[in-house]
PDB file of C-alpha atoms and ligand atoms in Angstrom:
ATOM      1  CA  MET A   1       0.033  -0.050   0.059  1.00  0.00           C
ATOM      2  CA  THR A   2       1.144   3.532  -0.720  1.00  0.00           C
ATOM      3  CA  SER A   3       2.043   5.695   2.254  1.00  0.00           C
ATOM      4  CA  VAL A   4      -0.197   8.795   2.594  1.00  0.00           C
ATOM      5  CA  LEU A   5       1.272  10.442   5.649  1.00  0.00           C
ATOM      6  CA  GLU A   6       5.017  10.486   6.122  1.00  0.00           C
ATOM      7  CA  VAL A   7       6.609  11.865   9.205  1.00  0.00           C
ATOM      8  CA  ARG A   8      10.370  12.113   9.250  1.00  0.00           C
ATOM      9  CA  GLN A   9      12.588  13.076  12.088  1.00  0.00           C
ATOM     10  CA  LEU A  10       9.939  15.215  13.713  1.00  0.00           C
ATOM     11  CA  SER A  11      10.859  16.904  16.960  1.00  0.00           C
ATOM     12  CA  ALA A  12       8.940  19.545  18.955  1.00  0.00           C
ATOM     13  CA  HIS A  13       9.712  21.706  21.890  1.00  0.00           C
ATOM     14  CA  TYR A  14       7.995  23.859  24.559  1.00  0.00           C
ATOM     15  CA  GLY A  15      10.377  26.724  25.109  1.00  0.00           C
ATOM     16  CA  ARG A  16      13.665  25.073  25.601  1.00  0.00           C
ATOM     17  CA  VAL A  17      12.213  21.633  26.468  1.00  0.00           C
ATOM     18  CA  GLU A  18      12.186  19.192  23.667  1.00  0.00           C
ATOM     19  CA  ALA A  19       9.029  17.020  24.114  1.00  0.00           C
ATOM     20  CA  LEU A  20       9.395  14.967  20.976  1.00  0.00           C
ATOM     21  CA  HIS A  21      12.611  13.523  19.619  1.00  0.00           C
ATOM     22  CA  ASP A  22      13.227  12.416  16.174  1.00  0.00           C
ATOM     23  CA  ILE A  23       9.888  10.712  15.372  1.00  0.00           C
ATOM     24  CA  SER A  24       9.558   8.912  12.110  1.00  0.00           C
ATOM     25  CA  LEU A  25       6.294   7.141  11.065  1.00  0.00           C
ATOM     26  CA  SER A  26       4.028   6.490   8.175  1.00  0.00           C
ATOM     27  CA  VAL A  27       0.405   5.716   7.490  1.00  0.00           C
ATOM     28  CA  ALA A  28      -0.562   3.808   4.425  1.00  0.00           C
ATOM     29  CA  ASP A  29      -3.663   4.486   2.320  1.00  0.00           C
ATOM     30  CA  GLY A  30      -6.826   3.070   4.205  1.00  0.00           C
ATOM     31  CA  GLU A  31      -4.806   2.199   7.329  1.00  0.00           C
ATOM     32  CA  PHE A  32      -5.974   2.492  10.896  1.00  0.00           C
ATOM     33  CA  VAL A  33      -2.940   3.313  12.926  1.00  0.00           C
ATOM     34  CA  ALA A  34      -2.912   3.531  16.763  1.00  0.00           C
ATOM     35  CA  VAL A  35      -0.508   5.653  18.821  1.00  0.00           C
ATOM     36  CA  LEU A  36      -0.172   4.323  22.212  1.00  0.00           C
ATOM     37  CA  GLY A  37       1.781   5.536  25.325  1.00  0.00           C
ATOM     38  CA  PRO A  38       1.383   6.405  28.938  1.00  0.00           C
ATOM     39  CA  ASN A  39       0.617   9.765  30.478  1.00  0.00           C
ATOM     40  CA  GLY A  40       3.034  12.465  29.296  1.00  0.00           C
ATOM     41  CA  ALA A  41       4.547  10.346  26.588  1.00  0.00           C
ATOM     42  CA  GLY A  42       4.130  13.133  24.020  1.00  0.00           C
ATOM     43  CA  LYS A  43       1.009  11.784  22.186  1.00  0.00           C
ATOM     44  CA  ARG A  44      -0.723  15.164  22.110  1.00  0.00           C
ATOM     45  CA  THR A  45       2.548  16.876  21.259  1.00  0.00           C
ATOM     46  CA  LEU A  46       3.009  14.475  18.274  1.00  0.00           C
ATOM     47  CA  MET A  47      -0.550  15.263  16.962  1.00  0.00           C
ATOM     48  CA  ARG A  48       0.022  19.056  17.444  1.00  0.00           C
ATOM     49  CA  ALA A  49       3.379  18.828  15.801  1.00  0.00           C
ATOM     50  CA  ILE A  50       2.118  17.031  12.742  1.00  0.00           C
ATOM     51  CA  MET A  51      -0.611  19.807  12.403  1.00  0.00           C
ATOM     52  CA  GLY A  52       1.934  22.539  12.969  1.00  0.00           C
ATOM     53  CA  LEU A  53       0.218  23.695  16.170  1.00  0.00           C
ATOM     54  CA  VAL A  54       3.419  23.596  18.183  1.00  0.00           C
ATOM     55  CA  ALA A  55       7.012  24.633  17.311  1.00  0.00           C
ATOM     56  CA  ASN A  56       8.561  21.701  15.555  1.00  0.00           C
ATOM     57  CA  ALA A  57      11.298  20.602  13.122  1.00  0.00           C
ATOM     58  CA  GLY A  58      11.431  17.826  10.716  1.00  0.00           C
ATOM     59  CA  ASP A  59       9.385  16.781   7.565  1.00  0.00           C
ATOM     60  CA  VAL A  60       5.765  15.912   7.223  1.00  0.00           C
ATOM     61  CA  SER A  61       4.259  15.194   3.973  1.00  0.00           C
ATOM     62  CA  PHE A  62       0.752  14.161   2.881  1.00  0.00           C
ATOM     63  CA  ARG A  63       0.174  12.336  -0.356  1.00  0.00           C
ATOM     64  CA  GLY A  64       3.661  13.199  -1.538  1.00  0.00           C
ATOM     65  CA  ALA A  65       3.461  16.989  -0.805  1.00  0.00           C
ATOM     66  CA  ALA A  66       5.408  18.515   2.008  1.00  0.00           C
ATOM     67  CA  LEU A  67       3.198  20.223   4.672  1.00  0.00           C
ATOM     68  CA  PRO A  68       4.629  23.583   5.849  1.00  0.00           C
ATOM     69  CA  ARG A  69       5.696  23.115   9.470  1.00  0.00           C
ATOM     70  CA  GLN A  70       3.898  26.020  11.075  1.00  0.00           C
ATOM     71  CA  SER A  71       0.578  26.128   9.057  1.00  0.00           C
ATOM     72  CA  PRO A  72      -2.388  24.357  10.537  1.00  0.00           C
ATOM     73  CA  ASP A  73      -4.596  25.888   7.951  1.00  0.00           C
ATOM     74  CA  THR A  74      -2.614  24.371   5.147  1.00  0.00           C
ATOM     75  CA  CYS A  75      -2.873  20.986   6.886  1.00  0.00           C
ATOM     76  CA  VAL A  76      -6.694  21.247   7.113  1.00  0.00           C
ATOM     77  CA  ALA A  77      -6.842  22.436   3.404  1.00  0.00           C
ATOM     78  CA  ARG A  78      -4.979  19.494   2.334  1.00  0.00           C
ATOM     79  CA  GLY A  79      -7.281  17.120   4.285  1.00  0.00           C
ATOM     80  CA  VAL A  80      -5.225  16.548   7.424  1.00  0.00           C
ATOM     81  CA  VAL A  81      -7.508  17.147  10.339  1.00  0.00           C
ATOM     82  CA  LEU A  82      -7.220  16.706  14.033  1.00  0.00           C
ATOM     83  CA  VAL A  83      -9.904  15.992  16.720  1.00  0.00           C
ATOM     84  CA  PRO A  84      -7.938  17.448  19.543  1.00  0.00           C
ATOM     85  CA  GLU A  85      -7.468  16.057  23.129  1.00  0.00           C
ATOM     86  CA  GLY A  86     -10.265  17.364  25.284  1.00  0.00           C
ATOM     87  CA  ARG A  87     -12.501  17.732  22.196  1.00  0.00           C
ATOM     88  CA  GLY A  88     -11.929  21.597  21.800  1.00  0.00           C
ATOM     89  CA  ILE A  89     -15.536  22.344  21.129  1.00  0.00           C
ATOM     90  CA  PHE A  90     -16.642  25.901  21.478  1.00  0.00           C
ATOM     91  CA  ALA A  91     -18.905  25.534  24.577  1.00  0.00           C
ATOM     92  CA  PRO A  92     -20.940  28.838  24.306  1.00  0.00           C
ATOM     93  CA  MET A  93     -21.752  28.199  20.718  1.00  0.00           C
ATOM     94  CA  THR A  94     -24.535  25.960  19.360  1.00  0.00           C
ATOM     95  CA  VAL A  95     -23.979  22.536  17.877  1.00  0.00           C
ATOM     96  CA  ALA A  96     -24.794  24.145  14.401  1.00  0.00           C
ATOM     97  CA  GLU A  97     -22.209  26.847  14.841  1.00  0.00           C
ATOM     98  CA  ASN A  98     -19.588  24.423  15.902  1.00  0.00           C
ATOM     99  CA  LEU A  99     -20.232  22.375  12.811  1.00  0.00           C
ATOM    100  CA  GLU A 100     -20.012  25.549  10.675  1.00  0.00           C
ATOM    101  CA  LEU A 101     -16.605  26.251  12.128  1.00  0.00           C
ATOM    102  CA  GLY A 102     -15.444  22.794  10.971  1.00  0.00           C
ATOM    103  CA  ALA A 103     -16.179  23.914   7.372  1.00  0.00           C
ATOM    104  CA  TYR A 104     -14.449  27.362   7.789  1.00  0.00           C
ATOM    105  CA  LEU A 105     -12.446  26.910   4.624  1.00  0.00           C
ATOM    106  CA  LEU A 106     -15.465  26.053   2.564  1.00  0.00           C
ATOM    107  CA  ASN A 107     -17.500  28.445   0.476  1.00  0.00           C
ATOM    108  CA  ASP A 108     -20.071  26.270  -1.175  1.00  0.00           C
ATOM    109  CA  SER A 109     -23.466  25.755   0.415  1.00  0.00           C
ATOM    110  CA  ALA A 110     -24.414  22.571  -1.547  1.00  0.00           C
ATOM    111  CA  GLU A 111     -21.195  20.971  -0.480  1.00  0.00           C
ATOM    112  CA  PHE A 112     -21.818  22.259   3.172  1.00  0.00           C
ATOM    113  CA  GLU A 113     -25.131  20.570   3.140  1.00  0.00           C
ATOM    114  CA  ARG A 114     -23.704  17.386   1.773  1.00  0.00           C
ATOM    115  CA  ARG A 115     -21.122  17.279   4.586  1.00  0.00           C
ATOM    116  CA  GLN A 116     -23.588  18.092   7.313  1.00  0.00           C
ATOM    117  CA  ALA A 117     -25.928  15.396   6.102  1.00  0.00           C
ATOM    118  CA  ARG A 118     -23.122  12.869   6.400  1.00  0.00           C
ATOM    119  CA  VAL A 119     -22.433  14.017   9.960  1.00  0.00           C
ATOM    120  CA  PHE A 120     -26.131  13.648  10.822  1.00  0.00           C
ATOM    121  CA  ASN A 121     -26.067  10.286   9.114  1.00  0.00           C
ATOM    122  CA  LEU A 122     -23.274   9.095  11.395  1.00  0.00           C
ATOM    123  CA  PHE A 123     -24.441  10.911  14.508  1.00  0.00           C
ATOM    124  CA  PRO A 124     -28.287  11.403  14.296  1.00  0.00           C
ATOM    125  CA  ARG A 125     -28.214  13.008  17.728  1.00  0.00           C
ATOM    126  CA  MET A 126     -26.349  16.032  16.338  1.00  0.00           C
ATOM    127  CA  ARG A 127     -29.297  16.812  14.139  1.00  0.00           C
ATOM    128  CA  GLU A 128     -31.561  16.680  17.066  1.00  0.00           C
ATOM    129  CA  ARG A 129     -29.422  19.039  19.101  1.00  0.00           C
ATOM    130  CA  LEU A 130     -28.457  21.521  16.426  1.00  0.00           C
ATOM    131  CA  GLY A 131     -29.749  24.604  18.340  1.00  0.00           C
ATOM    132  CA  GLN A 132     -28.379  23.345  21.705  1.00  0.00           C
ATOM    133  CA  VAL A 133     -25.453  25.084  23.256  1.00  0.00           C
ATOM    134  CA  ALA A 134     -22.471  22.743  22.851  1.00  0.00           C
ATOM    135  CA  GLY A 135     -21.398  23.257  26.520  1.00  0.00           C
ATOM    136  CA  SER A 136     -24.711  21.618  27.729  1.00  0.00           C
ATOM    137  CA  LEU A 137     -24.219  18.406  25.642  1.00  0.00           C
ATOM    138  CA  SER A 138     -23.184  15.291  27.448  1.00  0.00           C
ATOM    139  CA  GLY A 139     -19.600  14.190  27.380  1.00  0.00           C
ATOM    140  CA  GLY A 140     -20.384  11.664  24.653  1.00  0.00           C
ATOM    141  CA  GLU A 141     -22.346  13.988  22.541  1.00  0.00           C
ATOM    142  CA  GLN A 142     -19.446  16.555  22.898  1.00  0.00           C
ATOM    143  CA  GLN A 143     -17.110  14.010  21.555  1.00  0.00           C
ATOM    144  CA  MET A 144     -19.534  13.230  18.699  1.00  0.00           C
ATOM    145  CA  LEU A 145     -19.633  16.955  17.960  1.00  0.00           C
ATOM    146  CA  ALA A 146     -15.799  17.103  17.894  1.00  0.00           C
ATOM    147  CA  VAL A 147     -15.640  14.251  15.368  1.00  0.00           C
ATOM    148  CA  GLY A 148     -18.519  15.764  13.411  1.00  0.00           C
ATOM    149  CA  ARG A 149     -16.815  19.155  13.254  1.00  0.00           C
ATOM    150  CA  ALA A 150     -13.620  17.575  11.958  1.00  0.00           C
ATOM    151  CA  LEU A 151     -15.728  15.704   9.231  1.00  0.00           C
ATOM    152  CA  MET A 152     -17.061  19.112   8.263  1.00  0.00           C
ATOM    153  CA  ALA A 153     -13.540  19.885   6.929  1.00  0.00           C
ATOM    154  CA  ASP A 154     -13.754  16.766   4.730  1.00  0.00           C
ATOM    155  CA  PRO A 155     -10.646  15.013   5.997  1.00  0.00           C
ATOM    156  CA  LYS A 156      -8.521  12.770   3.883  1.00  0.00           C
ATOM    157  CA  ILE A 157      -6.898  11.566   6.903  1.00  0.00           C
ATOM    158  CA  LEU A 158      -8.309  11.855  10.531  1.00  0.00           C
ATOM    159  CA  LEU A 159      -6.193  12.256  13.586  1.00  0.00           C
ATOM    160  CA  LEU A 160      -7.864  11.727  16.944  1.00  0.00           C
ATOM    161  CA  ASP A 161      -6.412  12.394  20.416  1.00  0.00           C
ATOM    162  CA  GLU A 162      -8.045  10.167  23.039  1.00  0.00           C
ATOM    163  CA  PRO A 163     -11.579  10.488  21.985  1.00  0.00           C
ATOM    164  CA  SER A 164     -12.521   7.988  24.673  1.00  0.00           C
ATOM    165  CA  LEU A 165     -11.327  10.226  27.516  1.00  0.00           C
ATOM    166  CA  GLY A 166     -13.741  10.420  30.362  1.00  0.00           C
ATOM    167  CA  LEU A 167     -16.529   8.579  28.563  1.00  0.00           C
ATOM    168  CA  GLY A 168     -18.472   5.463  29.459  1.00  0.00           C
ATOM    169  CA  PRO A 169     -18.092   2.089  27.661  1.00  0.00           C
ATOM    170  CA  LYS A 170     -21.301   2.325  25.724  1.00  0.00           C
ATOM    171  CA  VAL A 171     -20.669   5.763  24.098  1.00  0.00           C
ATOM    172  CA  ILE A 172     -16.944   4.815  23.538  1.00  0.00           C
ATOM    173  CA  ASP A 173     -18.205   1.873  21.544  1.00  0.00           C
ATOM    174  CA  GLU A 174     -20.515   4.069  19.586  1.00  0.00           C
ATOM    175  CA  ILE A 175     -17.715   6.518  18.662  1.00  0.00           C
ATOM    176  CA  LEU A 176     -15.238   3.808  17.861  1.00  0.00           C
ATOM    177  CA  SER A 177     -17.591   1.911  15.593  1.00  0.00           C
ATOM    178  CA  THR A 178     -18.194   5.154  13.753  1.00  0.00           C
ATOM    179  CA  LEU A 179     -14.390   5.474  13.324  1.00  0.00           C
ATOM    180  CA  ALA A 180     -14.225   1.888  12.078  1.00  0.00           C
ATOM    181  CA  LEU A 181     -17.006   2.616   9.607  1.00  0.00           C
ATOM    182  CA  LEU A 182     -15.222   5.687   8.321  1.00  0.00           C
ATOM    183  CA  ASN A 183     -11.996   3.654   7.963  1.00  0.00           C
ATOM    184  CA  LYS A 184     -13.826   0.934   6.109  1.00  0.00           C
ATOM    185  CA  GLU A 185     -15.079   3.611   3.726  1.00  0.00           C
ATOM    186  CA  GLY A 186     -11.422   4.389   2.938  1.00  0.00           C
ATOM    187  CA  LEU A 187     -10.534   7.108   5.383  1.00  0.00           C
ATOM    188  CA  PRO A 188      -7.066   6.624   6.922  1.00  0.00           C
ATOM    189  CA  ILE A 189      -7.200   7.153  10.665  1.00  0.00           C
ATOM    190  CA  VAL A 190      -4.509   7.787  13.429  1.00  0.00           C
ATOM    191  CA  LEU A 191      -5.958   7.087  16.791  1.00  0.00           C
ATOM    192  CA  VAL A 192      -4.100   8.156  19.949  1.00  0.00           C
ATOM    193  CA  GLU A 193      -5.123   6.232  22.943  1.00  0.00           C
ATOM    194  CA  GLN A 194      -4.094   5.398  26.476  1.00  0.00           C
ATOM    195  CA  LYS A 195      -6.584   2.590  26.453  1.00  0.00           C
ATOM    196  CA  ALA A 196      -4.337   0.331  24.399  1.00  0.00           C
ATOM    197  CA  PRO A 197      -6.739  -2.643  24.190  1.00  0.00           C
ATOM    198  CA  LEU A 198      -9.515  -0.558  22.674  1.00  0.00           C
ATOM    199  CA  ALA A 199      -7.146   0.985  20.018  1.00  0.00           C
ATOM    200  CA  LEU A 200      -5.545  -2.394  19.147  1.00  0.00           C
ATOM    201  CA  ARG A 201      -8.823  -3.962  18.548  1.00  0.00           C
ATOM    202  CA  LEU A 202      -9.465  -1.616  15.616  1.00  0.00           C
ATOM    203  CA  SER A 203      -5.948  -0.851  14.247  1.00  0.00           C
ATOM    204  CA  ASN A 204      -3.803  -2.511  11.530  1.00  0.00           C
ATOM    205  CA  ARG A 205      -0.683  -1.234  13.281  1.00  0.00           C
ATOM    206  CA  ALA A 206       0.434   0.648  16.449  1.00  0.00           C
ATOM    207  CA  TYR A 207       3.180   2.877  17.379  1.00  0.00           C
ATOM    208  CA  LEU A 208       4.324   3.033  21.045  1.00  0.00           C
ATOM    209  CA  LEU A 209       5.514   6.297  22.303  1.00  0.00           C
ATOM    210  CA  SER A 210       7.462   6.865  25.543  1.00  0.00           C
ATOM    211  CA  VAL A 211       9.060   9.897  26.871  1.00  0.00           C
ATOM    212  CA  GLY A 212       8.904  11.686  23.535  1.00  0.00           C
ATOM    213  CA  ARG A 213      10.268   8.858  21.513  1.00  0.00           C
ATOM    214  CA  LEU A 214       8.867   6.056  19.458  1.00  0.00           C
ATOM    215  CA  ILE A 215      10.040   2.817  21.193  1.00  0.00           C
ATOM    216  CA  ALA A 216       8.126   0.096  19.177  1.00  0.00           C
ATOM    217  CA  GLU A 217       5.950  -0.621  16.326  1.00  0.00           C
ATOM    218  CA  ILE A 218       3.395  -3.240  17.224  1.00  0.00           C
ATOM    219  CA  ASP A 219       1.372  -5.641  15.043  1.00  0.00           C
ATOM    220  CA  PRO A 220      -1.852  -5.936  17.050  1.00  0.00           C
ATOM    221  CA  ARG A 221      -2.352  -9.529  15.810  1.00  0.00           C
ATOM    222  CA  THR A 222       0.540 -10.581  17.748  1.00  0.00           C
ATOM    223  CA  ILE A 223      -0.608  -9.163  21.054  1.00  0.00           C
ATOM    224  CA  LYS A 224      -2.409 -12.100  22.641  1.00  0.00           C
ATOM    225  CA  SER A 225      -2.613 -10.801  26.212  1.00  0.00           C
ATOM    226  CA  HIS A 226      -2.230  -7.846  28.452  1.00  0.00           C
ATOM    227  CA  ASP A 227       1.068  -9.321  29.688  1.00  0.00           C
ATOM    228  CA  GLU A 228       2.521  -9.090  26.270  1.00  0.00           C
ATOM    229  CA  LEU A 229       1.402  -5.509  25.917  1.00  0.00           C
ATOM    230  CA  ALA A 230       2.831  -4.635  29.432  1.00  0.00           C
ATOM    231  CA  ARG A 231       6.136  -6.085  28.239  1.00  0.00           C
ATOM    232  CA  TYR A 232       6.200  -3.422  25.486  1.00  0.00           C
ATOM    233  CA  TYR A 233       5.392  -0.789  28.027  1.00  0.00           C
ATOM    234  CA  LEU A 234       8.058  -1.786  30.393  1.00  0.00           C
ATOM    235  CA  SER A 235      10.787  -2.559  27.952  1.00  0.00           C
TER     236      SER A 235
HETATM  237  N1  LIG B 301       2.417  23.734  26.848  1.00  0.00           N
HETATM  238  C1  LIG B 301       3.317  22.989  27.356  1.00  0.00           C
HETATM  239  N2  LIG B 301       4.352  23.674  27.937  1.00  0.00           N
HETATM  240  C2  LIG B 301       5.337  22.869  28.486  1.00  0.00           C
HETATM  241  N3  LIG B 301       5.401  21.503  28.523  1.00  0.00           N
HETATM  242  C3  LIG B 301       4.444  20.915  27.952  1.00  0.00           C
HETATM  243  C4  LIG B 301       3.304  21.601  27.279  1.00  0.00           C
HETATM  244  N4  LIG B 301       2.352  20.658  26.863  1.00  0.00           N
HETATM  245  C5  LIG B 301       2.889  19.519  27.172  1.00  0.00           C
HETATM  246  N5  LIG B 301       4.105  19.612  27.783  1.00  0.00           N
HETATM  247  C6  LIG B 301       5.040  18.495  28.282  1.00  0.00           C
HETATM  248  O1  LIG B 301       5.276  17.700  27.139  1.00  0.00           O
HETATM  249  C7  LIG B 301       5.232  16.277  27.556  1.00  0.00           C
HETATM  250  C8  LIG B 301       4.295  15.568  26.652  1.00  0.00           C
HETATM  251  O2  LIG B 301       2.956  15.942  26.898  1.00  0.00           O
HETATM  252  P1  LIG B 301       1.746  15.533  25.971  1.00  0.00           P
HETATM  253  O3  LIG B 301       0.576  16.288  26.396  1.00  0.00           O
HETATM  254  O4  LIG B 301       2.110  15.551  24.591  1.00  0.00           O
HETATM  255  O5  LIG B 301       1.634  14.001  26.470  1.00  0.00           O
HETATM  256  P2  LIG B 301       0.388  12.873  26.246  1.00  0.00           P
HETATM  257  O6  LIG B 301       1.098  11.732  25.819  1.00  0.00           O
HETATM  258  O7  LIG B 301      -0.646  13.423  25.335  1.00  0.00           O
HETATM  259  O8  LIG B 301      -0.084  12.763  27.723  1.00  0.00           O
HETATM  260  P3  LIG B 301      -1.537  12.412  28.349  1.00  0.00           P
HETATM  261  O9  LIG B 301      -1.740  10.871  28.085  1.00  0.00           O
HETATM  262  O10 LIG B 301      -1.523  12.784  29.745  1.00  0.00           O
HETATM  263  O11 LIG B 301      -2.618  13.146  27.470  1.00  0.00           O
HETATM  264  C9  LIG B 301       4.876  16.234  28.967  1.00  0.00           C
HETATM  265  O12 LIG B 301       6.046  16.071  29.739  1.00  0.00           O
HETATM  266  C10 LIG B 301       4.238  17.598  29.232  1.00  0.00           C
HETATM  267  O13 LIG B 301       4.371  18.074  30.505  1.00  0.00           O
HETATM  268 MG1  LIG B 302      -2.588  13.389  25.707  1.00  0.00          MG
END
């Protein structure tokens, strides 16, 4: 399979502190890739560095074209879209307004309607709650809105940072099955998770991050037990 997202020797820093060191990874067309790692491993920083949302150095390209390193808008315009950690919805705004913001680069009302219909199709509750202030949605609904808003940008690859955070098992299942469906339709996905078993169930491949470095690449089919996974974390 051809690789769509190529990350080469990416590093990122907060002030003088380097939080990511020399990360190289790739995502092939149609792949579902997990990024695993404990608290503070740098998962969020990696997503933000790919998007150009934090000072970073290295090369990132999508479908063969280099992505400028400090330009989130260019990433979104090329179809590289992030559902951020903590969802990042605009709490005082309505569901409808949040979805509109996801399509901020679009100036075509027919296409807007098409994208919104797709979001409603995947998350019918978003249609029901269109006029509701986003901050008053349940945690699960807020996460659906965060994914829905990203889909309004018409992603060609979707990055998600811990969408399961703080949610109950039922709604996590609902969101993850939607991701599986999108992936089955051909959308490449990068899923950051601390809950490794969840992510491994869906993914073709997983990268393990620890203290800002990639320490292993895992084939989920070879992980038979929690013990085996723990060995990766501890090694
Ligand atoms: N704005 C910031 N300023 C300084 N240091 C930061 C900042 N954001 C993150 N860091 C540091 O960078 C490291 C990686 O943090 P990051 O949020 O990327 O980890 P994570 O893997 O997403 O963690 P978690 O699982 O807790 O979400 C941590 O040591 C963190 O303290
Ligand atoms: Mg994080």
